[in-house]
Amino acid sequence: MIPSCARRPGRLAGALILAVLLGGCASPAPSPEPLACPAPTPCPACPVCPKPDAPSATPATPAAQALQAADWSALEGWEEDDHAAAWPALRASCTVLGTRPGWQAVCAAAHHLGETVSPAVARQFFEDRFTPWAVVRLDGGRDGLITGYYEPLIKGSRERSARYRWPMHGVPPDMLTIDLGEQYPELKNMRLRGRLEGNRVVPYYSRGELAQRGPGAVAPVLLWAEDPIDLFFLQVQGSGRVELPNGQQIRVGYADHNGHPYQSIGRWLIDQGELSPAEASMDGIKAWARRNPQRLSELLNANPSYVFFRELPPTGSGPLGALGVPLTAQRSIAVDPRSIPLGAPVFLSTTYPLSERPLRRLVLAQDTGGAIKGAVRADFFWGFGPEAGALAGRMRQSGRMWVLWPRGLQPPKP
């Protein structure tokens, strides 16, 4: 609950803006560790990895609309996809969107067709019920950055011991979450995390400050992890599973965030001259940390951002995304909701990690991420386990996207 003082638009506004500058506005969950573009020939379409929504070099040029009407013929690879594989993800989105204007008829028709359909029926359904809209950068470009994420498995315990001594924190009771959009519409989807210091709202504790205060001093401890680097990457992914000493697996998910901007520890290692860009993969970072245990705190605290978790009920489906529905492996993506409406079908055209092999398929925008900023920007959910993790950790590809919106309706403007 936000205290009444947080709703005052006048005197608090200056403090909020200052806190934003100091601590940053937090998005729901950070995305996988941003890695540098590979040095060899793979990733041919993304040699310089520009920021996806960099402003145009010509100030007089007006910003392009994020979504522009397109024809089905523009979706290269649409015909070859197995559209039925995206059907469960669509029906999951409909559990949230089904009562919204424009979606009632679409979701009612999907429900009527049942849980499974043939690829031909699924394709015809999307073509009859939706219209494609090309996703465009502010400068008018249509190519952007596609990364990957997954659901990891780490080892942990409910009890602290010499083996399990790294705390996984729940949400601190003293942390304030202030929705700036409630008073400032231009700041829609922007939330500020902070705490009270006397009668002032100040940024919440950074990762390093939380560590200095000690386990349980500020935030409750849900579980104790065996490996701090595995725990760090679990925070980067935003959700995952923890295997207890008795073999039981429990699922944890994103609950909140301390509001500090995400900083790549891979980039920090490159800047420190510790790793080359080609070495700054998930495996490379883990290897460096195990070779340099005395610098572990320095490495982790280079990223002031901290994710707080909650334990989720056991389920056989995927982890919950920001839309509030389970993610579907290789059919769900994380997007910037300021450009792409959550829940919408999206046709994604990119390539497999470190490859020129096409990856073109229908996915659903069901999640968000702290590093997912801009229109042509997505995080592709690979699923659960080591294989998914290997693909996610190597993925940094160029790609294009088309939002499918109910026929006859204009998609919402950012």
XYZ file of N, CA, C and O in Angstrom, residues 89-232:
576
model
N -0.399 -20.541 -25.918
C 0.007 -19.226 -25.417
C -1.073 -18.181 -25.696
O -1.330 -17.296 -24.873
N -1.716 -18.268 -26.862
C -2.813 -17.347 -27.166
C -3.946 -17.515 -26.167
O -4.481 -16.536 -25.632
N -4.323 -18.763 -25.898
C -5.419 -19.011 -24.962
C -5.056 -18.538 -23.551
O -5.918 -18.078 -22.793
N -3.760 -18.619 -23.208
C -3.323 -18.092 -21.914
C -3.481 -16.575 -21.872
O -3.966 -16.015 -20.884
N -3.096 -15.884 -22.950
C -3.280 -14.436 -23.006
C -4.753 -14.068 -22.891
O -5.119 -13.053 -22.284
N -5.617 -14.900 -23.467
C -7.053 -14.607 -23.446
C -7.645 -14.668 -22.044
O -8.691 -14.053 -21.789
N -7.006 -15.375 -21.117
C -7.517 -15.381 -19.743
C -7.416 -13.998 -19.116
O -8.119 -13.691 -18.149
N -6.518 -13.153 -19.656
C -6.377 -11.777 -19.174
C -7.086 -10.795 -20.092
O -7.751 -9.862 -19.638
N -6.966 -11.002 -21.411
C -7.493 -10.035 -22.377
C -8.943 -10.281 -22.768
O -9.566 -9.418 -23.385
N -9.478 -11.432 -22.408
C -10.773 -11.858 -22.932
C -11.948 -10.958 -22.621
O -12.966 -11.007 -23.319
N -11.843 -10.137 -21.590
C -12.953 -9.238 -21.247
C -12.720 -7.813 -21.732
O -13.560 -6.941 -21.503
N -11.612 -7.570 -22.405
C -11.296 -6.210 -22.847
C -11.948 -5.916 -24.191
O -12.111 -6.828 -25.019
N -12.310 -4.646 -24.404
C -12.930 -4.282 -25.691
C -12.048 -4.693 -26.862
O -10.840 -4.475 -26.854
N -12.681 -5.288 -27.868
C -11.961 -5.714 -29.048
C -11.424 -7.122 -28.974
O -11.136 -7.751 -30.006
N -11.273 -7.642 -27.764
C -10.725 -8.992 -27.591
C -11.807 -10.028 -27.276
O -11.548 -11.230 -27.364
N -12.990 -9.574 -26.892
C -14.014 -10.544 -26.489
C -14.298 -11.548 -27.595
O -14.308 -12.767 -27.357
N -14.532 -11.041 -28.813
C -14.886 -11.940 -29.909
C -13.726 -12.859 -30.271
O -13.922 -14.056 -30.537
N -12.510 -12.322 -30.287
C -11.330 -13.128 -30.619
C -11.163 -14.259 -29.619
O -10.990 -15.433 -29.985
N -11.222 -13.922 -28.335
C -10.980 -14.934 -27.307
C -12.136 -15.919 -27.192
O -11.925 -17.106 -26.907
N -13.355 -15.446 -27.424
C -14.494 -16.377 -27.416
C -14.357 -17.394 -28.540
O -14.636 -18.593 -28.357
N -13.909 -16.943 -29.707
C -13.725 -17.854 -30.836
C -12.604 -18.849 -30.557
O -12.710 -20.038 -30.890
N -11.515 -18.378 -29.937
C -10.412 -19.279 -29.593
C -10.858 -20.313 -28.575
O -10.486 -21.493 -28.656
N -11.657 -19.882 -27.608
C -12.180 -20.821 -26.608
C -13.086 -21.861 -27.253
O -13.029 -23.050 -26.920
N -13.900 -21.415 -28.201
C -14.824 -22.323 -28.874
C -14.089 -23.404 -29.672
O -14.546 -24.556 -29.744
N -12.950 -23.061 -30.249
C -12.185 -24.032 -31.040
C -11.504 -25.084 -30.186
O -11.095 -26.127 -30.696
N -11.340 -24.813 -28.894
C -10.787 -25.819 -27.998
C -9.302 -25.645 -27.719
O -8.651 -24.727 -28.210
N -8.771 -26.562 -26.914
C -7.391 -26.465 -26.455
C -6.375 -26.752 -27.544
O -5.258 -26.242 -27.494
N -6.732 -27.597 -28.486
C -5.796 -27.944 -29.561
C -6.476 -27.763 -30.915
O -7.670 -28.054 -31.067
N -5.695 -27.280 -31.867
C -6.176 -27.117 -33.240
C -5.053 -27.539 -34.184
O -3.884 -27.649 -33.777
N -5.368 -27.735 -35.429
C -4.353 -28.076 -36.419
C -3.594 -26.821 -36.832
O -4.095 -25.699 -36.675
N -2.377 -26.971 -37.363
C -1.646 -25.792 -37.844
C -2.431 -24.975 -38.867
O -2.390 -23.745 -38.847
N -3.168 -25.657 -39.755
C -3.930 -24.945 -40.778
C -5.057 -24.128 -40.163
O -5.299 -22.971 -40.546
N -5.752 -24.717 -39.192
C -6.848 -23.998 -38.534
C -6.302 -22.809 -37.748
O -6.876 -21.708 -37.765
N -5.176 -23.003 -37.045
C -4.584 -21.910 -36.276
C -4.159 -20.763 -37.186
O -4.428 -19.591 -36.896
N -3.514 -21.096 -38.300
C -3.080 -20.042 -39.225
C -4.274 -19.269 -39.766
O -4.266 -18.031 -39.801
N -5.325 -19.981 -40.171
C -6.507 -19.317 -40.707
C -7.156 -18.429 -39.655
O -7.636 -17.326 -39.945
N -7.150 -18.891 -38.408
C -7.722 -18.107 -37.311
C -6.998 -16.767 -37.174
O -7.637 -15.710 -37.099
N -5.674 -16.803 -37.142
C -4.915 -15.562 -36.979
C -5.093 -14.631 -38.179
O -5.220 -13.417 -38.021
N -5.119 -15.186 -39.368
C -5.273 -14.345 -40.549
C -6.674 -13.735 -40.641
O -6.833 -12.618 -41.137
N -7.678 -14.470 -40.165
C -9.051 -13.956 -40.210
C -9.329 -12.941 -39.105
O -10.104 -11.994 -39.304
N -8.713 -13.141 -37.953
C -9.066 -12.354 -36.772
C -8.124 -11.187 -36.485
O -8.453 -10.321 -35.671
N -6.951 -11.176 -37.114
C -5.949 -10.172 -36.775
C -5.436 -9.454 -38.011
O -5.582 -9.926 -39.142
N -4.822 -8.299 -37.768
C -4.128 -7.522 -38.796
C -2.697 -7.288 -38.314
O -2.488 -6.953 -37.146
N -1.692 -7.464 -39.193
C -0.305 -7.235 -38.757
C 0.061 -5.756 -38.757
O -0.333 -4.992 -39.639
N 0.863 -5.387 -37.769
C 1.404 -4.032 -37.640
C 2.909 -4.141 -37.436
O 3.366 -4.781 -36.487
N 3.682 -3.535 -38.315
C 5.133 -3.577 -38.207
C 5.589 -2.757 -37.004
O 5.103 -1.648 -36.770
N 6.534 -3.304 -36.253
C 7.115 -2.591 -35.122
C 8.316 -1.791 -35.634
O 9.203 -2.339 -36.289
N 8.331 -0.492 -35.336
C 9.295 0.434 -35.937
C 10.006 1.222 -34.841
O 9.383 1.661 -33.873
N 11.312 1.423 -35.014
C 12.072 2.251 -34.087
C 11.700 3.720 -34.252
O 11.098 4.113 -35.250
N 12.131 4.548 -33.299
C 11.850 5.979 -33.369
C 12.421 6.621 -34.621
O 11.858 7.568 -35.167
N 13.580 6.099 -35.088
C 14.215 6.676 -36.276
C 13.680 6.085 -37.564
O 14.191 6.372 -38.638
N 12.655 5.248 -37.481
C 12.056 4.650 -38.662
C 12.630 3.302 -39.044
O 12.083 2.615 -39.917
N 13.719 2.882 -38.412
C 14.307 1.572 -38.699
C 13.451 0.437 -38.162
O 12.665 0.630 -37.230
N 13.612 -0.742 -38.748
C 12.777 -1.878 -38.347
C 13.576 -3.033 -37.761
O 12.996 -4.049 -37.384
N 14.898 -2.908 -37.704
C 15.729 -3.948 -37.113
C 16.039 -3.584 -35.672
O 16.307 -2.422 -35.348
N 16.027 -4.571 -34.800
C 16.322 -4.337 -33.391
C 17.038 -5.520 -32.780
O 17.421 -6.469 -33.474
N 17.190 -5.487 -31.470
C 17.966 -6.479 -30.740
C 17.048 -7.521 -30.103
O 16.099 -7.190 -29.397
N 17.390 -8.796 -30.334
C 16.647 -9.911 -29.744
C 17.615 -10.704 -28.876
O 18.617 -11.232 -29.370
N 17.320 -10.789 -27.591
C 18.108 -11.604 -26.676
C 17.255 -12.764 -26.188
O 16.107 -12.926 -26.620
N 17.802 -13.591 -25.293
C 17.067 -14.743 -24.802
C 17.143 -14.860 -23.289
O 18.066 -14.359 -22.660
N 16.157 -15.519 -22.707
C 16.199 -15.839 -21.288
C 15.573 -17.206 -21.056
O 15.035 -17.828 -21.994
N 15.677 -17.704 -19.828
C 15.223 -19.066 -19.551
C 14.876 -19.197 -18.070
O 15.036 -18.246 -17.292
N 14.398 -20.359 -17.691
C 14.096 -20.645 -16.290
C 15.199 -21.539 -15.734
O 15.286 -22.711 -16.077
N 16.072 -20.983 -14.880
C 17.190 -21.778 -14.370
C 16.799 -22.650 -13.184
O 15.749 -22.454 -12.546
N 17.674 -23.600 -12.864
C 17.554 -24.447 -11.673
C 18.811 -24.242 -10.843
O 19.926 -24.414 -11.344
N 18.641 -23.843 -9.597
C 19.785 -23.709 -8.705
C 19.543 -24.575 -7.468
O 18.428 -25.030 -7.220
N 20.595 -24.789 -6.689
C 20.490 -25.582 -5.465
C 20.360 -24.645 -4.270
O 21.032 -23.614 -4.186
N 19.488 -25.027 -3.332
C 19.253 -24.186 -2.180
C 18.652 -24.965 -1.029
O 18.419 -26.172 -1.119
N 18.387 -24.261 0.047
C 17.848 -24.893 1.252
C 16.981 -23.896 1.997
O 17.148 -22.676 1.867
N 16.077 -24.426 2.801
C 15.270 -23.552 3.661
C 16.024 -23.187 4.945
O 15.610 -22.294 5.675
N 17.109 -23.901 5.214
C 17.901 -23.651 6.404
C 19.294 -23.171 6.016
O 19.899 -23.670 5.069
N 19.829 -22.237 6.774
C 21.180 -21.746 6.529
C 22.203 -22.745 7.070
O 22.010 -23.344 8.136
N 23.281 -22.927 6.321
C 24.359 -23.811 6.747
C 25.643 -23.359 6.081
O 25.653 -22.388 5.309
N 26.747 -24.051 6.370
C 28.016 -23.703 5.735
C 27.932 -23.867 4.231
O 28.585 -23.138 3.472
N 27.129 -24.816 3.764
C 26.977 -25.044 2.316
C 25.987 -24.063 1.709
O 26.205 -23.542 0.603
N 24.893 -23.816 2.391
C 23.843 -22.923 1.882
C 23.856 -21.641 2.725
O 23.244 -21.588 3.803
N 24.543 -20.625 2.234
C 24.726 -19.427 3.050
C 24.457 -18.121 2.315
O 24.734 -17.046 2.844
N 23.899 -18.200 1.104
C 23.655 -16.984 0.324
C 22.154 -16.705 0.313
O 21.373 -17.491 -0.216
N 21.712 -15.595 0.922
C 20.274 -15.366 1.103
C 19.551 -14.987 -0.181
O 20.040 -14.192 -0.987
N 18.375 -15.557 -0.346
C 17.429 -15.143 -1.387
C 16.310 -14.395 -0.672
O 15.549 -14.987 0.091
N 16.223 -13.111 -0.912
C 15.340 -12.264 -0.120
C 13.936 -12.158 -0.709
O 13.742 -12.151 -1.929
N 12.966 -12.034 0.198
C 11.623 -11.628 -0.162
C 11.527 -10.112 -0.136
O 12.515 -9.401 0.067
N 10.329 -9.597 -0.340
C 10.127 -8.149 -0.428
C 10.299 -7.498 0.944
O 9.681 -7.927 1.921
N 11.119 -6.448 1.030
C 11.305 -5.754 2.313
C 10.031 -5.020 2.732
O 9.383 -4.376 1.901
N 9.667 -5.093 3.994
C 8.434 -4.409 4.434
C 8.546 -2.889 4.423
O 7.521 -2.198 4.421
N 9.773 -2.352 4.410
C 9.919 -0.897 4.463
C 10.083 -0.258 3.083
O 10.305 0.950 2.996
N 9.966 -1.032 2.015
C 10.160 -0.471 0.676
C 8.850 0.101 0.140
O 7.808 -0.563 0.159
N 8.895 1.327 -0.350
C 7.744 1.982 -0.955
C 7.764 1.757 -2.455
O 8.821 1.795 -3.082
N 6.606 1.522 -3.031
C 6.461 1.442 -4.488
C 5.482 2.530 -4.905
O 4.311 2.485 -4.527
N 5.976 3.502 -5.651
C 5.180 4.677 -6.018
C 4.950 4.667 -7.516
O 5.903 4.664 -8.299
N 3.698 4.605 -7.929
C 3.324 4.623 -9.339
C 3.259 6.073 -9.800
O 2.313 6.796 -9.502
N 4.275 6.496 -10.542
C 4.336 7.892 -10.970
C 3.212 8.252 -11.931
O 2.784 9.401 -12.009
N 2.730 7.257 -12.691
C 1.682 7.520 -13.665
C 0.363 7.930 -13.051
O -0.495 8.498 -13.732
N 0.161 7.651 -11.750
C -1.089 8.033 -11.108
C -1.240 9.553 -11.056
O -2.351 10.071 -11.091
N -0.133 10.266 -10.940
C -0.193 11.715 -10.885
C 0.342 12.367 -12.141
O -0.002 13.508 -12.448
N 1.190 11.669 -12.888
C 1.815 12.224 -14.074
C 1.594 11.257 -15.236
O 2.345 10.294 -15.398
N 0.542 11.460 -16.038
C 0.221 10.515 -17.116
C 1.381 10.266 -18.073
O 1.496 9.177 -18.643
N 2.244 11.274 -18.261
C 3.369 11.093 -19.180
C 4.387 10.095 -18.634
O 5.271 9.625 -19.362
N 4.272 9.728 -17.358
C 5.166 8.748 -16.746
C 4.452 7.415 -16.539
O 4.808 6.636 -15.650
N 3.478 7.125 -17.401
C 2.751 5.860 -17.325
C 3.719 4.685 -17.386
O 4.693 4.696 -18.136
N 3.459 3.657 -16.590
C 4.278 2.440 -16.499
C 5.617 2.675 -15.798
O 6.469 1.787 -15.795
N 5.809 3.845 -15.200
C 7.040 4.111 -14.462
C 6.750 4.042 -12.964
O 5.833 4.713 -12.468
N 7.521 3.230 -12.266
C 7.339 3.087 -10.820
C 8.647 3.372 -10.111
O 9.716 3.035 -10.610
N 8.527 3.972 -8.951
C 9.690 4.347 -8.163
C 9.724 3.529 -6.890
O 8.713 3.388 -6.201
N 10.882 2.944 -6.603
C 11.067 2.246 -5.337
C 11.898 3.131 -4.414
O 12.888 3.720 -4.855
N 11.517 3.209 -3.169
C 12.250 4.043 -2.234
C 11.936 3.637 -0.810
O 11.276 2.629 -0.540
N 12.418 4.441 0.121
C 12.163 4.225 1.546
C 12.118 5.585 2.232
O 12.586 6.588 1.680
N 11.543 5.591 3.397
C 11.461 6.822 4.173
C 12.710 6.971 5.037
O 13.118 6.026 5.728
N 13.290 8.131 4.984
C 14.396 8.488 5.868
C 13.980 9.782 6.555
O 14.079 10.865 5.977
N 13.471 9.656 7.775
C 12.824 10.796 8.406
C 11.531 11.091 7.669
O 10.659 10.238 7.550
N 11.417 12.311 7.139
C 10.229 12.654 6.356
C 10.549 12.764 4.861
O 9.799 13.376 4.109
N 11.670 12.178 4.448
C 12.068 12.225 3.037
C 11.965 10.843 2.412
O 12.209 9.828 3.059
N 11.604 10.817 1.132
C 11.657 9.586 0.348
C 13.005 9.542 -0.360
O 13.344 10.454 -1.123
N 13.777 8.499 -0.104
C 15.109 8.364 -0.705
C 15.161 7.035 -1.457
O 14.322 6.149 -1.239
N 16.118 6.871 -2.378
C 16.221 5.603 -3.103
C 16.389 4.429 -2.145
O 17.001 4.565 -1.074
N 15.865 3.284 -2.549
C 15.997 2.113 -1.690
C 17.443 1.612 -1.721
O 18.246 1.995 -2.566
N 17.775 0.732 -0.786
C 19.141 0.235 -0.675
C 19.597 -0.455 -1.961
O 18.825 -1.190 -2.585
N 20.835 -0.225 -2.327
C 21.427 -0.919 -3.473
C 21.800 -2.343 -3.070
O 21.718 -2.718 -1.879
N 22.237 -3.121 -4.023
C 22.663 -4.493 -3.739
C 23.768 -4.510 -2.667
O 23.714 -5.293 -1.706
N 24.769 -3.653 -2.843
C 25.861 -3.618 -1.883
C 25.408 -3.198 -0.498
O 25.873 -3.736 0.509
N 24.496 -2.233 -0.433
C 23.993 -1.770 0.858
C 23.173 -2.851 1.551
O 23.242 -3.009 2.776
N 22.395 -3.610 0.787
C 21.650 -4.728 1.364
C 22.595 -5.763 1.945
O 22.370 -6.296 3.033
N 23.684 -6.056 1.211
C 24.652 -7.040 1.688
C 25.333 -6.558 2.972
O 25.572 -7.347 3.905
N 25.638 -5.276 3.056
C 26.299 -4.728 4.238
C 25.410 -4.811 5.476
O 25.893 -5.010 6.592
N 24.127 -4.692 5.275
C 23.205 -4.715 6.414
C 23.002 -6.130 6.938
O 22.517 -6.316 8.050
N 23.322 -7.141 6.125
C 23.263 -8.518 6.587
C 21.938 -9.190 6.293
O 20.900 -8.536 6.133
N 21.942 -10.549 6.203
C 20.728 -11.307 5.898
C 19.629 -11.072 6.937
O 19.873 -11.138 8.137
N 18.450 -10.766 6.453
C 17.297 -10.612 7.324
C 17.208 -9.286 8.041
O 16.208 -9.013 8.710
N 18.233 -8.426 7.916
C 18.200 -7.145 8.617
C 17.147 -6.214 8.034
O 16.556 -5.405 8.745
N 16.920 -6.301 6.734
C 15.959 -5.432 6.059
C 14.859 -6.254 5.396
O 13.672 -5.962 5.547
N 15.265 -7.270 4.648
C 14.310 -8.079 3.886
C 14.285 -9.510 4.421
O 15.332 -10.047 4.813
N 13.125 -10.140 4.453
C 13.057 -11.530 4.915
C 13.820 -12.457 3.972
O 13.953 -12.172 2.786
N 14.326 -13.556 4.510
C 15.046 -14.544 3.705
C 14.102 -15.695 3.392
O 13.587 -16.360 4.298
N 13.857 -15.919 2.105
C 13.007 -17.031 1.692
C 13.766 -18.345 1.711
O 13.283 -19.361 2.219
N 14.958 -18.337 1.117
C 15.762 -19.542 0.955
C 17.231 -19.158 1.033
O 17.588 -17.972 0.941
N 18.081 -20.179 1.155
C 19.529 -19.983 1.162
C 20.121 -20.732 -0.020
O 19.903 -21.931 -0.177
N 20.844 -20.029 -0.868
C 21.401 -20.619 -2.087
C 22.792 -21.181 -1.830
O 23.540 -20.704 -0.966
N 23.144 -22.180 -2.619
C 24.466 -22.797 -2.507
C 25.535 -21.961 -3.204
O 26.671 -21.866 -2.720
N 25.176 -21.334 -4.338
C 26.163 -20.637 -5.156
C 25.714 -19.206 -5.413
O 24.612 -18.990 -5.939
N 26.531 -18.207 -5.083
C 26.106 -16.812 -5.254
C 25.966 -16.390 -6.708
O 25.124 -15.539 -7.022
N 26.782 -16.952 -7.599
C 26.682 -16.592 -9.011
C 25.414 -17.192 -9.619
O 24.708 -16.537 -10.399
N 25.102 -18.435 -9.255
C 23.843 -19.017 -9.723
C 22.657 -18.197 -9.230
O 21.686 -17.979 -9.971
N 22.729 -17.734 -7.978
C 21.656 -16.894 -7.438
C 21.567 -15.581 -8.194
O 20.466 -15.102 -8.501
N 22.712 -14.990 -8.529
C 22.722 -13.743 -9.286
C 22.017 -13.923 -10.632
O 21.174 -13.111 -11.023
